[in-house]
Amino acid sequence: MTLAAPVGARVTPRLGVRRGLARVGLLGGLGAALVVAVVVAAGHGQLDVSPAEVVGSVLHRLGLDLGPLPSHPQGETTLWQVRFPRVAMAALAGAALAAAGALMQGVFGNPLAEPGVVGVSSGAALAAATVIVTGWTFAGTWTIALAAFVGGLLTTLLVYTTARDGGRTEVVTLVLTGVALNAMTSAGLAFLMFVGDQQAREEIVFWTLGSLNGSRWAYVAVSGPIAAVGLVAALLMARQLDLLALGDRAARHVGVDVERLRLRVIVVVALLTAAAVSFCGIIAFVGLVVPHLVRLVAGPGHRLLVPASALGGAVLLVLADLWARTAVDYADLPLGMLTALVGGPFFFWLIRRARRTAGGWA
Amino acid sequence: MSVLSAASVSVHLGGAPVLRGVDLEISGGELVALVGPNGAGKSTLLGVLAGDVEPDSGEVTLDGHPVRHLGAAALARRRAVLLQHQGLSFGFRVSEVVRMGRSPWHRTPQAERDDEVVASVMTVADVDALADRVFPTLSGGEQARTSFARVLAQEAPVLLLDEPTAALDIRHQEAVLGVARATARAGSAVVVVLHDLSLAAAYADRVCLLDAGRVAADGTPDDVLTAQRLGAVYEHPISVTRVDGSLVVVPVRARAGAGEKEDACVP
């Protein structure tokens, strides 16, 4: 022991440096990917603007006389009225949903927890649809977001109290809770569509399919701050979330006030889900796919998982939305449909993999 | 002066009494073994001492503070707990799991020693070679040793260990209890739930024998572990012998094989 201790002490800091570099590399790489994705996505559409012109337009707005301006007469307007708000919304929603997924998985100790899968997104959507149909505007443009937050919060609490027993969450119970919740919220949405007028009906359909069509700066101004608060809170909780992996009792033994942490996480998950769902509708599986891929690359530590998932989610949704609006000429495919199309098979794969390896969750 | 004390603690679980008026005082520097048959209340008592289970009546004090008034973080700096079953929801590496034991000292001056402590407890618990392995892929014994290292990394003056040797081979059983005793010698109070009475006899300064939620006996191994008392508590004849100066406790077994042999000798 006297011999080995100094050796260990010498090895550990080096390991720390290596991890630090890996952290900077991953976050830097994802950040760069996000910038590229945003520039490309903003330039593509029915009216193409070259990446150089996109960058030039942004720089000019920032007061820097660098780079070319869009050559097309409508270029500048298209970029700032249509594309940028849409791309910003995609990045926001992606970051919020992926971070919410990472948090939920941490708090349930279960990699299958995700706002869409367990029904939190549809709970938020149901509350928002209620506001749409009844025409309530008690909080101005914030009304829908507020309703989505309350709906998300209630459903998360419901999932939590139903699926959790004796400090553990069984996969089966969690997924079945999601099935039951999604059934109930579908019924609620169906009822709202039945009683709603034509316009409300169209809005609700748009919601359940999930789309970024018609994103405006006013929406970004509501979702942005909510997502920002949620993401900062998520980062602050990351260290303690690692300890929850030990299980409730052992986490308490190393100093985590488990119940308080759990309630905080639930509130933050509801905030993040509301930030995305309020104006984009239900976009499922982002919170499942992204944290899972990050874990494969960077391990399960939440201090890296949460920010990397947020960046990765933003990249994914910006690109997915680009595909949704350019895959078919003059058509805007529902984004939620696309993510489910890709995320569904991924979910299958996760279930199969989990059945084969006993590693970690059951 | 006792560091940890339970005063007339009673606990009911699912309506049935599990602990009935248990008194226990544990001082710094001693290793106390909690023994007793299945369902005697050993793990529940450990849970009460750890502050996990709130007793229906009675009180547990740690460093003079009632444990129910101490917050999770304050408790974690005063006592570390090794549970019987260790699980981990995600694939953290062994070194990361051991480092989790340092979290009560986050943002305190002691956090400077994190690297040093983690390296030394990993050596003590013999998990150096596993440092980069992923916890859920380890064998039961390796997981138990990793968790033991995590508990040591917490550097708490009170250690509560629930069957730390259950999944271990003989070498590691001896090693873990040896470390537990060395920790006690260094001033900590150590409580260990054990099933192996010979191990308890060899390593404990004091043995507390529980029977149906009550303390049946509490004293030195020589005083507590007598054939007559153990036979009555475990409801099975037990023989206590002394081999090379240490007590060996074994059940008395009906010698079926010997009987057959005798029969065979009869022409």
XYZ file of C-alpha atoms in Angstrom:
629
model
C 0.000 0.000 0.000
C 2.773 2.443 0.933
C 4.400 1.674 -2.397
C 1.295 1.719 -4.525
C -0.373 4.854 -3.202
C 2.059 7.347 -4.828
C 1.795 5.455 -8.112
C -1.979 5.747 -8.004
C -1.743 9.412 -7.082
C 0.463 9.982 -10.110
C -1.862 8.171 -12.471
C -5.103 9.797 -11.397
C -4.325 13.436 -12.338
C -3.132 12.282 -15.751
C -6.447 10.517 -16.168
C -8.127 13.756 -15.121
C -6.246 15.703 -17.797
C -7.188 13.134 -20.419
C -10.853 13.382 -19.423
C -10.641 17.174 -19.440
C -9.290 17.111 -22.985
C -11.955 14.635 -24.056
C -14.578 16.930 -22.547
C -13.299 20.024 -24.365
C -12.954 18.005 -27.577
C -16.476 16.612 -27.487
C -18.188 19.864 -26.515
C -16.043 21.862 -28.954
C -16.737 19.414 -31.749
C -20.470 19.453 -31.120
C -20.425 23.263 -30.855
C -18.657 23.519 -34.209
C -21.098 21.018 -35.718
C -23.977 23.148 -34.444
C -22.576 26.320 -36.060
C -22.089 24.515 -39.386
C -25.550 22.938 -39.186
C -27.166 26.304 -38.447
C -25.383 28.054 -41.342
C -26.226 25.265 -43.798
C -29.829 24.922 -42.613
C -30.421 28.683 -42.738
C -29.143 28.789 -46.317
C -31.193 25.909 -47.664
C -34.828 26.010 -48.737
C -36.949 27.143 -51.633
C -34.681 30.166 -51.862
C -31.053 29.090 -51.552
C -28.566 31.403 -49.858
C -24.904 30.385 -49.911
C -23.200 29.698 -46.540
C -20.838 32.650 -47.111
C -23.814 34.973 -47.609
C -25.514 33.595 -44.469
C -22.398 34.319 -42.417
C -22.002 37.711 -44.094
C -25.589 38.649 -43.297
C -25.142 37.761 -39.617
C -21.839 39.661 -39.420
C -23.409 42.754 -40.961
C -26.219 42.658 -38.415
C -23.574 42.471 -35.708
C -22.043 45.645 -37.171
C -19.060 43.957 -38.814
C -18.580 44.862 -42.469
C -17.345 41.425 -43.473
C -18.435 38.897 -46.067
C -20.976 39.089 -48.870
C -24.647 39.937 -48.335
C -27.330 37.694 -49.890
C -27.427 38.408 -53.645
C -31.121 37.546 -54.040
C -33.360 40.582 -53.385
C -35.542 38.558 -50.965
C -32.511 36.848 -49.374
C -32.092 39.109 -46.379
C -35.809 39.086 -45.504
C -36.110 35.321 -45.964
C -33.135 34.738 -43.681
C -34.262 37.002 -40.865
C -38.049 36.582 -41.049
C -38.326 32.878 -41.823
C -35.134 30.877 -41.606
C -33.329 32.164 -38.539
C -36.318 31.998 -36.185
C -37.039 28.498 -37.434
C -33.457 27.311 -37.082
C -33.187 28.943 -33.650
C -36.380 27.218 -32.566
C -35.084 23.879 -33.856
C -31.832 24.280 -31.936
C -33.706 25.347 -28.778
C -36.204 22.511 -28.929
C -33.502 19.949 -29.670
C -31.295 21.135 -26.819
C -34.212 21.267 -24.377
C -35.604 17.833 -25.281
C -32.238 16.064 -25.287
C -31.271 17.611 -21.948
C -34.697 16.707 -20.532
C -34.145 13.124 -21.697
C -30.720 12.957 -20.044
C -32.179 14.310 -16.787
C -35.129 11.932 -16.804
C -32.902 8.948 -17.434
C -30.681 10.032 -14.568
C -33.516 10.532 -12.124
C -35.266 7.281 -13.033
C -31.970 5.426 -13.276
C -33.248 4.071 -16.522
C -32.097 4.785 -20.088
C -35.594 4.350 -21.539
C -37.078 7.366 -19.779
C -37.772 10.140 -22.262
C -40.384 12.913 -22.277
C -42.075 11.525 -25.404
C -41.963 7.851 -24.472
C -43.309 8.209 -20.938
C -46.039 10.628 -21.967
C -44.753 13.897 -20.537
C -44.703 15.576 -23.953
C -48.263 14.537 -24.666
C -49.331 15.694 -21.201
C -47.848 19.095 -21.966
C -49.488 19.025 -25.402
C -52.881 18.208 -23.888
C -52.678 21.174 -21.536
C -51.573 23.433 -24.388
C -54.388 22.154 -26.625
C -56.870 22.943 -23.865
C -55.643 26.537 -23.941
C -55.917 26.620 -27.748
C -59.501 25.336 -27.764
C -60.763 27.453 -24.895
C -58.981 30.506 -26.250
C -57.547 31.471 -22.840
C -54.940 34.204 -23.002
C -54.465 35.016 -19.334
C -50.696 35.355 -19.802
C -50.458 36.720 -23.361
C -48.010 34.869 -25.643
C -46.798 33.000 -22.553
C -50.178 31.327 -21.951
C -49.487 28.241 -24.065
C -46.003 27.820 -22.640
C -47.338 28.148 -19.105
C -50.070 25.593 -19.752
C -47.539 23.211 -21.327
C -45.303 23.585 -18.266
C -48.115 22.804 -15.838
C -49.283 19.865 -17.994
C -45.719 18.542 -18.238
C -45.176 18.935 -14.499
C -48.366 17.070 -13.602
C -47.636 14.196 -15.979
C -44.013 13.889 -14.792
C -45.203 13.699 -11.189
C -47.785 11.104 -12.184
C -45.205 8.993 -14.029
C -42.850 9.309 -11.094
C -45.332 8.235 -8.446
C -46.707 5.393 -10.573
C -43.536 3.914 -12.007
C -41.332 4.221 -8.967
C -41.471 1.702 -6.186
C -39.062 1.055 -3.356
C -36.369 3.274 -4.833
C -36.337 1.522 -8.175
C -38.027 1.968 -11.517
C -38.714 -1.173 -13.470
C -38.419 -0.720 -17.214
C -41.686 -2.507 -17.789
C -43.586 -0.339 -15.320
C -42.095 2.809 -16.801
C -42.993 1.910 -20.370
C -46.460 0.735 -19.371
C -47.027 3.966 -17.475
C -46.130 5.741 -20.702
C -48.616 3.610 -22.627
C -51.390 4.387 -20.147
C -50.566 8.094 -20.094
C -50.342 8.356 -23.861
C -53.729 6.613 -24.130
C -55.280 9.087 -21.706
C -53.771 12.147 -23.349
C -54.788 10.896 -26.825
C -58.332 10.581 -25.544
C -58.135 14.117 -24.173
C -56.742 15.451 -27.441
C -59.431 13.591 -29.418
C -62.097 15.143 -27.229
C -60.615 18.615 -27.679
C -60.539 18.133 -31.462
C -64.146 17.009 -31.325
C -65.356 20.056 -29.401
C -62.973 22.552 -31.016
C -63.717 24.603 -34.125
C -61.984 24.131 -37.487
C -59.032 26.373 -36.679
C -58.418 24.862 -33.253
C -58.590 21.398 -34.805
C -55.909 22.255 -37.345
C -53.719 23.708 -34.644
C -54.031 20.571 -32.523
C -53.222 18.303 -35.452
C -50.160 20.441 -36.154
C -49.194 19.997 -32.523
C -49.465 16.252 -32.312
C -47.441 15.860 -35.512
C -44.770 18.248 -34.305
C -43.531 20.918 -36.677
C -41.399 24.020 -36.740
C -43.393 25.512 -39.601
C -44.370 29.089 -38.823
C -41.768 29.675 -36.104
C -41.488 33.372 -35.263
C -39.093 35.431 -33.182
C -41.926 36.008 -30.698
C -42.004 32.267 -30.010
C -38.232 32.087 -29.689
C -38.447 34.943 -27.182
C -40.733 32.815 -24.995
C -39.067 29.414 -25.437
C -35.501 30.751 -25.289
C -35.514 32.023 -21.710
C -37.423 28.949 -20.458
C -34.926 26.607 -22.107
C -31.988 28.682 -20.850
C -33.198 28.550 -17.237
C -33.837 24.821 -17.564
C -30.423 24.109 -19.082
C -28.529 26.090 -16.433
C -30.464 24.304 -13.682
C -29.738 20.966 -15.375
C -26.004 21.699 -15.427
C -26.055 22.647 -11.747
C -27.691 19.328 -10.847
C -25.401 17.189 -12.999
C -22.919 16.231 -10.265
C -25.633 14.983 -7.919
C -27.363 13.063 -10.712
C -24.253 10.889 -11.027
C -24.706 9.852 -7.404
C -28.338 8.860 -7.987
C -26.974 6.018 -10.132
C -25.978 4.332 -6.862
C -29.652 3.926 -5.981
C -31.727 5.996 -3.568
C -30.347 4.687 -0.304
C -26.692 4.725 -1.296
C -27.092 8.181 -2.864
C -28.428 9.394 0.460
C -25.497 7.777 2.218
C -23.093 9.901 0.191
C -24.973 13.068 1.030
C -27.673 13.562 -1.603
C -31.040 14.792 -0.387
C -32.709 12.406 -2.806
C -36.296 13.565 -2.526
C -35.436 17.224 -2.942
C -33.135 16.545 -5.899
C -35.838 14.443 -7.531
C -38.475 17.123 -7.208
C -36.096 19.708 -8.633
C -35.275 17.478 -11.586
C -38.964 16.919 -12.261
C -39.608 20.658 -12.326
C -36.660 21.209 -14.663
C -37.772 18.378 -16.976
C -41.221 19.979 -17.153
C -39.631 23.368 -17.909
C -37.447 21.977 -20.692
C -40.283 19.948 -22.182
C -42.557 22.998 -22.102
C -39.886 25.104 -23.821
C -39.894 22.674 -26.737
C -43.518 21.566 -26.813
C -45.142 25.023 -26.467
C -44.560 26.015 -30.070
C -43.220 22.904 -31.793
C -45.636 20.222 -30.639
C -44.624 16.672 -29.832
C -41.198 15.756 -31.152
C -40.475 12.351 -29.686
C -37.320 10.285 -29.273
C -34.813 13.174 -29.368
C -34.377 12.765 -25.626
C -33.851 9.051 -26.060
C -31.476 8.889 -29.009
C -29.146 11.771 -28.233
C -28.201 11.024 -24.593
C -27.751 7.380 -25.529
C -25.282 8.182 -28.297
C -23.428 10.611 -26.021
C -23.158 7.911 -23.336
C -21.615 5.536 -25.873
C -18.934 8.119 -26.668
C -18.382 9.933 -23.395
C -19.606 7.611 -20.645
C -22.486 8.168 -18.243
C -21.133 11.137 -16.213
C -23.821 13.828 -16.232
C -21.411 16.767 -16.105
C -20.505 15.953 -19.701
C -23.683 14.106 -20.664
C -26.045 17.035 -20.038
C -24.217 19.761 -22.036
C -23.164 17.327 -24.778
C -26.744 16.055 -25.108
C -28.042 19.625 -25.327
C -25.595 20.459 -28.125
C -26.166 17.125 -29.854
C -29.941 17.535 -29.644
C -29.680 20.995 -31.170
C -27.565 19.688 -34.067
C -29.934 16.763 -34.618
C -33.115 18.837 -34.732
C -31.615 21.578 -36.924
C -30.608 18.910 -39.449
C -33.830 16.915 -39.084
C -35.870 20.062 -39.687
C -33.735 20.906 -42.724
C -34.552 17.481 -44.080
C -38.253 17.832 -43.183
C -38.656 20.983 -45.270
C -36.377 20.095 -48.204
C -36.914 16.344 -48.709
C -40.050 16.921 -50.772
C -40.364 20.023 -52.986
C -42.963 22.551 -51.795
C -43.850 20.362 -48.805
C -43.097 20.705 -45.130
C -43.050 17.225 -43.624
C -44.054 16.990 -39.943
C -40.861 16.925 -37.898
C -42.339 14.747 -35.154
C -43.145 12.146 -37.787
C -39.528 12.086 -38.952
C -38.013 11.797 -35.465
C -40.446 9.004 -34.622
C -39.601 7.266 -37.891
C -35.936 7.183 -36.901
C -36.411 6.985 -33.138
C -38.874 4.086 -33.182
C -36.443 1.551 -34.658
C -33.752 2.895 -32.323
C -36.077 2.155 -29.420
C -36.483 -1.407 -30.696
C -32.740 -1.781 -30.876
C -32.341 -0.464 -27.323
C -34.879 -2.963 -26.003
C -33.207 -5.862 -27.791
C -29.765 -4.824 -26.646
C -30.952 -4.410 -23.074
C -32.454 -7.893 -23.127
C -29.182 -9.422 -24.230
C -26.862 -7.608 -21.860
C -27.735 -7.447 -18.201
C -25.497 -4.403 -17.942
C -27.083 -1.773 -15.805
C -30.834 -1.715 -15.983
C -33.730 -4.027 -15.456
C -17.971 8.300 25.199
C -20.060 6.679 22.506
C -20.076 8.132 18.986
C -23.203 6.350 17.901
C -25.978 5.292 20.210
C -29.425 3.825 19.872
C -31.742 4.228 22.851
C -34.772 1.923 23.207
C -35.328 1.798 19.453
C -38.473 0.058 18.200
C -39.436 -0.410 14.551
C -42.510 -1.966 12.996
C -42.468 -2.937 9.339
C -45.744 -3.913 7.713
C -47.380 -4.073 11.128
C -44.922 -6.630 12.517
C -42.398 -5.602 15.172
C -38.850 -5.879 13.781
C -36.939 -4.163 16.562
C -38.233 -4.038 20.136
C -36.504 -1.647 22.484
C -32.938 -2.045 21.250
C -30.173 -0.201 23.151
C -26.725 -0.054 21.608
C -23.706 2.157 22.278
C -20.762 2.223 19.916
C -17.552 4.074 20.700
C -14.761 5.263 18.451
C -11.990 2.694 18.099
C -14.146 -0.408 18.345
C -15.497 -2.893 15.831
C -18.920 -4.211 16.760
C -20.366 -7.232 14.970
C -24.154 -7.499 14.703
C -25.102 -11.170 14.492
C -28.299 -13.146 14.725
C -30.584 -15.435 12.745
C -32.524 -14.364 9.629
C -35.206 -11.856 10.517
C -33.591 -10.935 13.841
C -33.501 -7.294 12.740
C -29.781 -6.843 11.964
C -30.201 -4.966 8.667
C -33.088 -2.923 10.075
C -30.965 -1.924 13.065
C -28.170 -0.926 10.697
C -30.711 1.093 8.674
C -31.860 2.831 11.857
C -28.272 3.600 12.850
C -27.627 4.952 9.332
C -30.638 7.264 9.530
C -32.455 5.459 6.678
C -35.201 3.995 8.818
C -36.997 6.259 11.241
C -37.765 4.317 14.426
C -41.349 4.277 15.728
C -39.979 5.051 19.152
C -36.544 5.634 20.634
C -33.749 7.756 19.294
C -30.427 7.365 17.500
C -27.730 9.938 18.145
C -24.545 10.432 16.164
C -21.857 12.648 17.710
C -24.549 13.755 20.157
C -26.942 14.912 17.403
C -30.202 13.054 16.784
C -29.758 11.541 13.295
C -33.203 12.633 12.181
C -32.132 16.265 12.617
C -28.992 15.857 10.500
C -29.295 16.635 6.781
C -28.112 14.173 4.154
C -24.814 16.014 3.611
C -24.028 16.389 7.322
C -24.783 12.703 7.857
C -22.582 11.699 4.944
C -19.558 13.408 6.524
C -20.140 11.511 9.765
C -21.049 8.023 8.634
C -20.541 5.815 5.596
C -22.749 2.839 4.792
C -22.118 -0.282 2.736
C -25.385 -1.911 1.706
C -25.875 -5.616 1.188
C -26.858 -5.173 -2.442
C -25.019 -2.774 -4.685
C -26.523 -1.664 -7.930
C -25.603 0.972 -10.459
C -27.975 2.280 -13.095
C -25.340 3.376 -15.569
C -21.985 2.083 -16.718
C -19.662 4.170 -14.571
C -16.063 3.008 -14.254
C -14.736 1.594 -11.004
C -12.537 4.637 -10.356
C -15.531 6.921 -10.905
C -17.659 4.890 -8.496
C -14.962 5.057 -5.809
C -14.690 8.808 -6.354
C -18.440 9.135 -5.667
C -17.506 8.391 -2.068
C -15.675 11.720 -1.959
C -18.772 13.731 -2.819
C -19.677 14.693 0.779
C -16.408 16.661 0.813
C -17.196 18.555 -2.392
C -16.372 22.249 -1.906
C -14.619 21.681 1.412
C -10.864 21.943 2.066
C -10.752 18.118 2.229
C -11.627 17.941 -1.463
C -7.958 18.661 -2.221
C -7.124 15.170 -0.999
C -9.650 13.471 -3.337
C -7.069 12.003 -5.740
C -4.820 10.821 -2.956
C -7.645 9.201 -0.961
C -9.191 7.518 -4.006
C -5.827 6.046 -5.019
C -5.064 4.752 -1.553
C -8.488 3.194 -0.813
C -8.476 1.480 -4.209
C -5.213 -0.165 -3.238
C -6.523 -1.083 0.204
C -9.674 -2.686 -1.254
C -7.632 -4.411 -3.977
C -9.527 -2.853 -6.898
C -6.526 -1.088 -8.518
C -6.546 -3.544 -11.392
C -10.253 -2.877 -12.001
C -9.929 0.933 -12.161
C -11.040 1.264 -15.787
C -13.587 -1.570 -15.769
C -17.280 -0.755 -16.042
C -19.061 -1.460 -12.744
C -22.151 -3.380 -13.995
C -19.885 -5.849 -15.838
C -17.978 -6.846 -12.682
C -18.596 -10.025 -10.690
C -20.520 -9.790 -7.419
C -17.356 -9.925 -5.347
C -15.622 -7.272 -7.438
C -18.660 -5.013 -7.117
C -18.660 -5.540 -3.373
C -14.969 -4.593 -3.122
C -15.528 -1.523 -5.305
C -18.390 -0.439 -3.067
C -16.226 -1.068 -0.022
C -13.561 1.206 -1.528
C -16.223 3.869 -2.121
C -17.310 3.626 1.506
C -13.701 3.962 2.702
C -13.181 6.964 0.406
C -15.882 8.767 2.354
C -13.485 8.903 5.342
C -16.363 9.029 7.799
C -15.658 8.412 11.501
C -18.510 5.877 11.621
C -18.637 2.898 9.243
C -21.759 0.757 8.917
C -21.222 -2.380 6.852
C -24.066 -4.752 6.002
C -22.626 -8.196 5.247
C -19.515 -6.862 3.515
C -18.113 -10.373 3.125
C -21.162 -12.152 1.695
C -19.973 -12.175 -1.925
C -16.255 -12.490 -1.198
C -13.757 -15.332 -1.365
C -11.790 -16.267 1.763
C -8.801 -14.059 0.944
C -10.943 -10.986 0.386
C -13.161 -11.744 3.401
C -10.095 -11.646 5.594
C -8.755 -8.575 3.794
C -11.991 -6.574 4.097
C -12.455 -7.356 7.786
C -8.754 -6.688 8.355
C -9.186 -3.226 6.830
C -12.358 -2.690 8.868
C -10.470 -3.533 12.062
C -7.517 -1.329 11.086
C -9.978 1.520 10.491
C -11.411 0.940 13.953
C -7.909 0.911 15.460
C -7.329 4.285 13.797
C -10.240 5.679 15.806
C -13.376 5.010 13.768
C -16.464 3.301 15.081
C -17.257 0.301 12.885
C -20.464 -1.739 12.909
C -20.528 -4.879 10.766
C -23.480 -7.166 10.143
C -22.085 -10.691 9.810
C -23.515 -14.154 9.289
C -20.239 -15.992 9.732
C -19.865 -16.240 13.508
C -16.254 -17.416 13.285
C -15.383 -14.269 11.337
C -17.230 -12.200 13.920
C -15.285 -13.911 16.687
C -11.974 -13.317 14.945
C -12.391 -9.623 14.101
C -14.922 -8.050 16.434
C -14.094 -6.301 19.690
C -17.699 -6.722 20.677
C -20.484 -8.936 19.433
C -24.110 -7.901 19.660
C -26.401 -10.894 19.243
C -29.917 -10.038 18.110
C -32.853 -12.370 18.507
C -36.345 -11.535 17.274
C -35.752 -7.796 17.463
C -34.126 -7.768 20.896
C -30.517 -7.731 22.039
C -29.982 -11.257 23.357
C -26.379 -10.619 24.380
C -23.790 -7.871 23.983
C -20.160 -8.290 24.975
C -16.800 -9.733 23.967
C -16.875 -12.623 21.489
C -15.834 -15.040 24.233
C -18.727 -13.995 26.450
C -21.437 -13.856 23.793
C -20.593 -16.738 21.492
C -21.270 -19.712 23.742
C -22.626 -22.979 22.411
C -25.588 -22.929 24.728
C -26.697 -19.381 23.893
C -26.159 -19.724 20.136
C -27.983 -23.042 20.124
C -30.990 -21.419 21.745
C -31.013 -18.325 19.505
C -30.379 -20.116 16.197
C -32.581 -23.100 17.176
C -29.903 -25.469 15.996
C -27.197 -27.263 17.996
C -23.934 -25.351 17.618
C -20.431 -26.262 18.662
C -17.904 -23.615 19.689
C -14.295 -24.701 19.741
C -10.982 -22.917 19.962
C -8.461 -23.473 17.185
C -5.066 -21.760 17.416
C -6.460 -19.299 19.942
C -9.507 -18.169 17.941
C -13.105 -19.265 18.303
C -14.564 -21.464 15.607
C -18.344 -21.684 15.495
C -19.845 -24.529 13.501
C -23.253 -26.183 13.483
C -23.467 -29.673 14.871
C -24.242 -31.918 11.914
C -25.854 -35.327 11.978
C -23.112 -37.639 10.769
C -25.095 -39.577 8.168
C -21.965 -40.625 6.241
C -20.247 -41.957 9.351
C -23.314 -44.002 10.256
C -23.392 -45.704 6.841
C -19.726 -46.501 7.127
C -20.286 -48.185 10.478
C -23.117 -50.197 8.995
C -20.888 -51.248 6.173
C -18.296 -52.559 8.641
C -20.806 -54.895 10.184
C -20.396 -58.220 8.475
